[in-house]
Short mmCIF file of C-alpha atoms in Angstrom, two decimals:
data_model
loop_
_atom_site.label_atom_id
_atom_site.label_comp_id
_atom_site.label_asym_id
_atom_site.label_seq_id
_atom_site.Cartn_x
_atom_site.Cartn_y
_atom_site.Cartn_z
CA UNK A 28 -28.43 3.66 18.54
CA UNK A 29 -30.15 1.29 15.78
CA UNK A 30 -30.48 4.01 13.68
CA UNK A 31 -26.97 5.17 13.94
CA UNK A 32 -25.71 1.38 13.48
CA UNK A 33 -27.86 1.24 10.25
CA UNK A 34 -26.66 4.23 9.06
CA UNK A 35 -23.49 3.30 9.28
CA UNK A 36 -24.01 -0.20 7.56
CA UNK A 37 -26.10 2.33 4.73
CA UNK A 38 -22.85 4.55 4.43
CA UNK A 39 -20.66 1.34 3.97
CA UNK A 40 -22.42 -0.20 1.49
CA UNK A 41 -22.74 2.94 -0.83
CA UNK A 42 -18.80 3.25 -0.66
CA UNK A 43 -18.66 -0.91 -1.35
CA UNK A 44 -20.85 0.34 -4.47
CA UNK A 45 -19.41 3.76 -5.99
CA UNK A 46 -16.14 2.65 -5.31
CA UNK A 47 -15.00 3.59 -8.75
CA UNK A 48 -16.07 7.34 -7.71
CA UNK A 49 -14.50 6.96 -4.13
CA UNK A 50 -11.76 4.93 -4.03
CA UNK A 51 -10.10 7.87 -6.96
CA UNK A 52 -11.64 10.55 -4.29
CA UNK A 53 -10.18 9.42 -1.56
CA UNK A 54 -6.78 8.45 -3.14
CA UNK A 55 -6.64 12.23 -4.40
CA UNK A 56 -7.13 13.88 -0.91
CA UNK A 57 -4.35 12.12 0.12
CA UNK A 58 -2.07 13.27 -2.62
CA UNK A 59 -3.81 17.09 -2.11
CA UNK A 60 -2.56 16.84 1.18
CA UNK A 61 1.19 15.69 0.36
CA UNK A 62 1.45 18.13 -2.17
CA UNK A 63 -0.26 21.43 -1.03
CA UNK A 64 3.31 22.53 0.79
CA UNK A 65 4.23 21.99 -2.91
CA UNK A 66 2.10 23.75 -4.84
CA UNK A 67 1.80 26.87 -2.80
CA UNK A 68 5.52 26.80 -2.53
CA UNK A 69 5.82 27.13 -6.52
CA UNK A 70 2.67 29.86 -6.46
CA UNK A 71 4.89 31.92 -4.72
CA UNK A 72 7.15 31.79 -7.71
CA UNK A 73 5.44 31.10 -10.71
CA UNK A 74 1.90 31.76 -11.92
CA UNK A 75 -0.78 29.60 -10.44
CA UNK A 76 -1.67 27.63 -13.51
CA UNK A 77 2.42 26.51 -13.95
CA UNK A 78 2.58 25.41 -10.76
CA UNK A 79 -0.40 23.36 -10.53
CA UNK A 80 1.39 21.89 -14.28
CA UNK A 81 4.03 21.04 -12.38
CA UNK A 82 3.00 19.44 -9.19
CA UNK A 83 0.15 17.19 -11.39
CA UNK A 84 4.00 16.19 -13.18
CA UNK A 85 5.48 15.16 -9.93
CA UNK A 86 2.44 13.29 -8.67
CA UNK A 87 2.21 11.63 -12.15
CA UNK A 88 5.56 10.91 -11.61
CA UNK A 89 5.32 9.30 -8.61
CA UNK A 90 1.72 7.02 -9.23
CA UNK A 91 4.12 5.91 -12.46
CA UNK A 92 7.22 4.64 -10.36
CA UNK A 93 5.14 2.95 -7.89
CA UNK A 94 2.99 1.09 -10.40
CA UNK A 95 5.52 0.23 -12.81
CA UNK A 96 7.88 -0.69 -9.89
CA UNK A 97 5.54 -3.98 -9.61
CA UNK A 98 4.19 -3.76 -12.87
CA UNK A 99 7.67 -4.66 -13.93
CA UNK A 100 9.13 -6.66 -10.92
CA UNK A 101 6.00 -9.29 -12.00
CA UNK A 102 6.72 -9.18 -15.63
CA UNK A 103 10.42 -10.07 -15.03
CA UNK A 104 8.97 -13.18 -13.06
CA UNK A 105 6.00 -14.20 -15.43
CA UNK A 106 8.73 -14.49 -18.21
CA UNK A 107 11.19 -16.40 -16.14
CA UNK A 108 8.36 -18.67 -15.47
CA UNK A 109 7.39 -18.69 -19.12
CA UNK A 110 11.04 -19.84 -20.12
CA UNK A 111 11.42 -22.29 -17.06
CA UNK A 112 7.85 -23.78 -17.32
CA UNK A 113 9.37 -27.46 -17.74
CA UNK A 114 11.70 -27.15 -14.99
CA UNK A 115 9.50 -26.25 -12.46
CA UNK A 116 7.00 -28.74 -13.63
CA UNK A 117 9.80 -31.64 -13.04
CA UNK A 118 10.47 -29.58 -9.55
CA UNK A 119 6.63 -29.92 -8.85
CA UNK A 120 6.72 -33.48 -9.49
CA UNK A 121 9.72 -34.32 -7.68
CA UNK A 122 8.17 -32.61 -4.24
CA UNK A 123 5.04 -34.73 -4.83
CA UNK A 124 6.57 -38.06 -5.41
CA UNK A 125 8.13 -37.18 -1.80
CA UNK A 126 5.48 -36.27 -0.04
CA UNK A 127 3.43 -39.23 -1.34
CA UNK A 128 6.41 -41.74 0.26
CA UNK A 129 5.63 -39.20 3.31
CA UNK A 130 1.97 -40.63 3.50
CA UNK A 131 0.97 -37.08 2.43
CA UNK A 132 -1.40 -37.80 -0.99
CA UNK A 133 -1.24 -34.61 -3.07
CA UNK A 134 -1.12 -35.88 -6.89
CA UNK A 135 -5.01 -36.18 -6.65
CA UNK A 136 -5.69 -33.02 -5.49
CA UNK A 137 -3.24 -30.57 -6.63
CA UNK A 138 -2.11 -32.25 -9.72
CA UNK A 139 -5.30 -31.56 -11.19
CA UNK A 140 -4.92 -27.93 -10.01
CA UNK A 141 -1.83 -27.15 -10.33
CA UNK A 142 -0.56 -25.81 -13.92
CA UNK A 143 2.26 -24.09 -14.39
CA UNK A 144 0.60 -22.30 -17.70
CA UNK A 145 -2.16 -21.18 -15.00
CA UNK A 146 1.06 -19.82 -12.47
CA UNK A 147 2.30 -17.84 -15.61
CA UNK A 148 -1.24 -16.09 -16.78
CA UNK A 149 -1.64 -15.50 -13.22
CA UNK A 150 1.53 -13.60 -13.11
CA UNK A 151 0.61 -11.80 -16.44
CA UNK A 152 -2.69 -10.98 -14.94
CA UNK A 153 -1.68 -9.44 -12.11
CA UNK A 154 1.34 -6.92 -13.86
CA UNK A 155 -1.79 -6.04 -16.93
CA UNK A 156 -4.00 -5.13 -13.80
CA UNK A 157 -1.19 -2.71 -12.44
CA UNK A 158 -0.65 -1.59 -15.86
CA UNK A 159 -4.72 -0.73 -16.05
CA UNK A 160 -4.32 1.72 -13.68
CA UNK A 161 -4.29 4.30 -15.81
CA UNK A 162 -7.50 4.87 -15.66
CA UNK A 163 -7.81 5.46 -11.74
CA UNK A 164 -4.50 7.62 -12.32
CA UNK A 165 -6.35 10.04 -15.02
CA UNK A 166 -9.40 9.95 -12.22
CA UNK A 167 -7.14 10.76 -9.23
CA UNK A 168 -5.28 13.46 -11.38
CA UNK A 169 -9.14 14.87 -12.05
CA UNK A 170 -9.50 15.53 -8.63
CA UNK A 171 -6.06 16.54 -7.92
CA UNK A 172 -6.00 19.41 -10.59
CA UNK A 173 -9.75 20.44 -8.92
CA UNK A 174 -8.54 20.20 -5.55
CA UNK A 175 -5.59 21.66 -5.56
CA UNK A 176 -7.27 24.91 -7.37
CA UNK A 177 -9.91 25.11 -4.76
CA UNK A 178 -7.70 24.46 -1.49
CA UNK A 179 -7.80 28.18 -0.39
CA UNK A 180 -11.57 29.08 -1.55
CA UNK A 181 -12.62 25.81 0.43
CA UNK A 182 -10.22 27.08 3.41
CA UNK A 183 -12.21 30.36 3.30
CA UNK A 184 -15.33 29.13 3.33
CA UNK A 185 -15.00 27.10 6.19
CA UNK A 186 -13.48 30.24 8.15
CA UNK A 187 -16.08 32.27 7.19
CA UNK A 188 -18.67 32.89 10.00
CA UNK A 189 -21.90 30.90 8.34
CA UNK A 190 -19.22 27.71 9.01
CA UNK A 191 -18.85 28.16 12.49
CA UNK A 192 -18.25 26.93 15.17
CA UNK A 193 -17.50 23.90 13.12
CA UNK A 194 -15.74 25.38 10.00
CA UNK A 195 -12.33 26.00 12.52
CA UNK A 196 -12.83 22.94 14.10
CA UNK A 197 -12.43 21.26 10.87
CA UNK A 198 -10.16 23.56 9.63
CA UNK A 199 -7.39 22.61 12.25
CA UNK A 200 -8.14 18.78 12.01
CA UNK A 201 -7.64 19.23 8.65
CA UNK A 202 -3.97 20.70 8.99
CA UNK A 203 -3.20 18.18 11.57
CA UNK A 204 -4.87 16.00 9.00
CA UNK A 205 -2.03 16.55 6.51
CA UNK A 206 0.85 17.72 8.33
CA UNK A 207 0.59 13.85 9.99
CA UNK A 208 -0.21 12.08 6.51
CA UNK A 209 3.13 14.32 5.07
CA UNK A 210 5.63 12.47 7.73
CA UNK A 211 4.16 9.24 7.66
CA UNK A 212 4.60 8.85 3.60
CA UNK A 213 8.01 10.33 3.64
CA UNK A 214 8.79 7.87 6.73
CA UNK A 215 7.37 5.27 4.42
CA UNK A 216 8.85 6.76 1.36
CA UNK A 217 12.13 6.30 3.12
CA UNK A 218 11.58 2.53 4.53
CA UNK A 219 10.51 1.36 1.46
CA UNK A 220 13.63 2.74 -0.53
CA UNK A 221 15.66 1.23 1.77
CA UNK A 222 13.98 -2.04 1.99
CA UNK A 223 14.09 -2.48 -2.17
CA UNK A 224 17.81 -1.66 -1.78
CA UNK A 225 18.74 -4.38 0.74
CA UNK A 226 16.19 -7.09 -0.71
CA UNK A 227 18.22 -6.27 -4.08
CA UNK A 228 21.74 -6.78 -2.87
CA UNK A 229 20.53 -8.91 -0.33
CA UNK A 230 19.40 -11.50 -3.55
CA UNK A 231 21.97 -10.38 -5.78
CA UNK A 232 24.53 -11.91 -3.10
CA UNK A 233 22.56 -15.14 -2.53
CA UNK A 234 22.96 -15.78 -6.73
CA UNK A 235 18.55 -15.62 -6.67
CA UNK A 236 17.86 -14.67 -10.31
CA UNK A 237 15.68 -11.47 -10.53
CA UNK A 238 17.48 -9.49 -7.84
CA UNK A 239 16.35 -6.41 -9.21
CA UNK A 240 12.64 -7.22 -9.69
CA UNK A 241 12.35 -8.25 -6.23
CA UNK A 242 13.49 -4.86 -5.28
CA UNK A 243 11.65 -3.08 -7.02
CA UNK A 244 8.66 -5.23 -5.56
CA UNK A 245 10.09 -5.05 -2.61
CA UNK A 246 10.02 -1.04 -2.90
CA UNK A 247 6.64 -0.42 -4.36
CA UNK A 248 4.52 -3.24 -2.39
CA UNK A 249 6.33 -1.77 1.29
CA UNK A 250 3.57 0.97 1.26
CA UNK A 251 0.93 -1.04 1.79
CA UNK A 252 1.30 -2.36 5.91
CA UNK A 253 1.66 -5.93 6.77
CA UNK A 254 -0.43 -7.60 3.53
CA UNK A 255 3.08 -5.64 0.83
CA UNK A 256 6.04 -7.14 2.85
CA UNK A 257 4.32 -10.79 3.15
CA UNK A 258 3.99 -10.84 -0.57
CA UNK A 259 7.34 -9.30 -1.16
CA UNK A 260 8.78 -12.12 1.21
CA UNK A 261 6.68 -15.09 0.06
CA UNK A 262 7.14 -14.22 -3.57
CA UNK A 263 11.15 -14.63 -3.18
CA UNK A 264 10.68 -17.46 -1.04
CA UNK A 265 8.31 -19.41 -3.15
CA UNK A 266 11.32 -18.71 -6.60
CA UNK A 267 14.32 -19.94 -4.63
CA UNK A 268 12.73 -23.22 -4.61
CA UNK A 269 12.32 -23.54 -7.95
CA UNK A 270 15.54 -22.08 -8.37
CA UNK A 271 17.89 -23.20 -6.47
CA UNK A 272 15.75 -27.17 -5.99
CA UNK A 273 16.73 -26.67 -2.08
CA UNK A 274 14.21 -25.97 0.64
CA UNK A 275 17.36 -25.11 2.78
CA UNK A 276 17.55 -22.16 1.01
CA UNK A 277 14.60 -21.35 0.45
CA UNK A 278 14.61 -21.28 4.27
CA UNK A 279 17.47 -19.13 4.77
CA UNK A 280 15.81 -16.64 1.75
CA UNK A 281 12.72 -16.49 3.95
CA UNK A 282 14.18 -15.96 7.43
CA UNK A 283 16.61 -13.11 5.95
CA UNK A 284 13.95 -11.51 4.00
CA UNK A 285 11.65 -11.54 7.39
CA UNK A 286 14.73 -9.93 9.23
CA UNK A 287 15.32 -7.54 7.19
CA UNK A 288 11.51 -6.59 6.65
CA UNK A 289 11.31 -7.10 10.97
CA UNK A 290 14.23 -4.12 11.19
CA UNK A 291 13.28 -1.62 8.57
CA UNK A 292 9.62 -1.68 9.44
CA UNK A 293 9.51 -2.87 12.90
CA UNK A 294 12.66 -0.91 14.50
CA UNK A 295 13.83 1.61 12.28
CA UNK A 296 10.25 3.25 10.72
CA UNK A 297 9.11 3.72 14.07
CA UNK A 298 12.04 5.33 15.27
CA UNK A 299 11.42 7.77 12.72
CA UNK A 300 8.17 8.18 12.70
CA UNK A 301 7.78 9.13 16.36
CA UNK A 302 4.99 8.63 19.19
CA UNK A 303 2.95 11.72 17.29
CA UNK A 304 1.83 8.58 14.71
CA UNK A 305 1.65 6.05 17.02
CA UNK A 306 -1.11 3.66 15.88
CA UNK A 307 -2.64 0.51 17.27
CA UNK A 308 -1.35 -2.47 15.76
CA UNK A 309 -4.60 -4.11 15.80
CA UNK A 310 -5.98 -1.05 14.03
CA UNK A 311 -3.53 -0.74 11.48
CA UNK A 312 -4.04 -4.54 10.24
CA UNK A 313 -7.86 -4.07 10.42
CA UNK A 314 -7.92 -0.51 8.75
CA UNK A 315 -5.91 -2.25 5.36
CA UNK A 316 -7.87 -5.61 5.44
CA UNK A 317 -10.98 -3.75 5.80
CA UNK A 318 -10.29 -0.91 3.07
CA UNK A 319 -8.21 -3.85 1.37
CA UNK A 320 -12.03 -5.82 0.97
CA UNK A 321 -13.46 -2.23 0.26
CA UNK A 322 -11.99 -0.97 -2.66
CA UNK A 323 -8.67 -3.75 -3.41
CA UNK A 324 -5.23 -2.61 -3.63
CA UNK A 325 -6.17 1.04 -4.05
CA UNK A 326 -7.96 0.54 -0.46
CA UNK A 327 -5.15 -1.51 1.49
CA UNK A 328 -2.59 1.82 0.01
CA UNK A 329 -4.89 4.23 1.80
CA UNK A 330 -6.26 2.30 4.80
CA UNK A 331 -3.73 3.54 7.06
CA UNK A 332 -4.05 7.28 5.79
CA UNK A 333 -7.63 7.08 6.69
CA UNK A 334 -7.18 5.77 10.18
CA UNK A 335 -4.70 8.48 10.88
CA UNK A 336 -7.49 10.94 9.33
CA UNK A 337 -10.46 9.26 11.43
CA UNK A 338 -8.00 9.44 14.54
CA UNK A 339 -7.52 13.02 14.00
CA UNK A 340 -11.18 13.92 13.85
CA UNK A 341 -12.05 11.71 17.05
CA UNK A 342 -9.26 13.38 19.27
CA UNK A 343 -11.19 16.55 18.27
CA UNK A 344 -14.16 15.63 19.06
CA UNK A 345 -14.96 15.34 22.96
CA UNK A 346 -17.50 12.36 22.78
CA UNK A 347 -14.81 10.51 21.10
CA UNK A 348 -11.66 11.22 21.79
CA UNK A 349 -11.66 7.81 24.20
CA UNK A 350 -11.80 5.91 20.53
CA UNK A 351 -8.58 8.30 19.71
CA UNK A 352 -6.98 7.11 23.00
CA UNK A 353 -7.20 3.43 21.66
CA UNK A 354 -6.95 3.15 18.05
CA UNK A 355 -3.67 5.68 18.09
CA UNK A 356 -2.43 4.06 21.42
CA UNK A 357 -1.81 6.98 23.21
CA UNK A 358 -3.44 9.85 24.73
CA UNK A 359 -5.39 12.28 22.55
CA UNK A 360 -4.23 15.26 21.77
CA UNK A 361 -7.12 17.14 21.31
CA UNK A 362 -8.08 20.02 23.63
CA UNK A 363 -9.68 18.00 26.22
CA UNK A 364 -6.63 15.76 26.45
#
């Protein structure tokens, strides 16, 4: 048991280390399993080497429209900041001459924080991070282009007999594996377009400046569970008070935003993504915290893909298919279900 437990710890650690190898790895699977329907769909029409051309366009496509989404949403908001830098330093000021008649001292110790050229690099920081992704995105499209090329050798080998009786075993977790990951993102695909089109008109009628950024942050940050909508919520929340000088609204702007991310991802996602996905709450937030303090944003994007992946494997596997019961909240559907 000690040895497994320190094993374990060993394995942890070396992903904590190489995660510039992989986080990119990982990241790539998924996209090997989204677009393998894809690519073998254009094989059947066009030579091998064009279609691979062509799905390595679409997933570029996609990695681009995601990270510019936010990329841009924050850039729109670092140079509001930029040109309102003395207004929100007067708001700032105001709100602590209040809360010091309050009893509530904050001039001493956020005063000497607080910085409004410090809000605006951070801003900046965080859109010239997004924007240098590209070298995880040449990485992932590495493995991609290598993966994608070596789906049905790899799918022969582990049907051949030296593989079994574990080469089928994985072989059907693996199609499970991606046929599960394929709904989910196109659920989530779906919830997030629809939740950056109602947080745009949503703040377009409420007269917030930036309506479209926060859509489009609203959008892109919706894939990652729990730790995107907070930020896409709080974000909004935290500008209304500079720009409209009225908590009130602010209040309202929070509440609404809440609602509408409460519907989309609490009512109507589910709905669509059926019982088959069903997933522990608990292990959903722990899954993108954990691979969140792993590998960063790249991790909290694919925590939930690997829980549904380590799910899979445990209802196959008869010694663990109890942790499958739990973690996807449901009985296993494995063969000894």
């Amino acid at each position: 048991m000690f040895g497994a437990i320190g094993t374990g710890i060993l394995v942890l650690a070396l992903l904590r280390l190489a995660q510039p190898i992989f986080a990119p790895l990982f990241f790539s699977l998924l996209i090997i399993a989204l677009m393998w329907p894809c690519q073998l769909a254009l094989q059947r029409k066009l030579p091998r080497l064009v279609a691979l051309f062509v799905s390595l366009t679409l997933t570029m496509t996609a990695i681009l429209v995601l990270g510019s989404s936010v990329a841009w949403g924050l850039t729109q908001l670092g140079h509001w900041l930029f040109l309102n830098a003395e207004r929100l330093q007067t708001i700032y000021t105001v709100w602590a001459d209040w809360l010091e008649l309050q009893g509530i001292p904050v001039m001493g110790t956020l005063s000497d924080r607080f910085d409004i050229r410090w809000l605006v690099g951070f801003m900046q920081s965080m859109a010239g991070r997004l924007n240098s992704f590209a070298g995880f995105a040449v990485l992932v499209l590495i493995f991609v282009m290598l993966g994608l090329l070596e789906v049905n050798e790899f799918g022969a080998r582990l049907a051949s007999p030296h593989a079994q009786p574990y080469g089928d075993r994985i072989l059907v977790a693996n199609r499970a594996i991606a046929a599960k990951l394929r709904r989910f993102m196109i659920v989530r695909t779906v919830a997030s377009v629809l939740t950056g089109f109602v947080v745009w008109i949503f703040t377009l009628g409420m007269g917030l400046e930036l309506a479209a950024a926060w859509g489009a942050i609203a959008f892109a940050l919706n894939y990652i569970p729990f730790i995107g909508p907070l930020v896409a919520t709080v974000l909004p929340t935290l500008f209304a008070v500079a720009h409209f000088g009225s908590w009130e609204m602010a209040v309202v702007i929070f509440a609404s935003l809440n609602i509408i991310q409460f519907v989309i991802g609490s009512y109507l996602e589910p709905q669509l993504t059926g019982a088959s996905l069903s997933l522990s709450p608990f292990a959903v937030i722990f899954a993108v915290f954990f691979w969140s303090f792993m590998w960063g944003v790249s991790g909290a994007f694919i925590g939930v893909p690997l829980l549904i992946a380590f799910v899979v494997y445990c209802e196959g596997a008869p010694s663990a298919s109890w942790l499958a019961a739990i973690l996807a909240n449901k009985p296993p559907e494995g063969p000894d279900a």
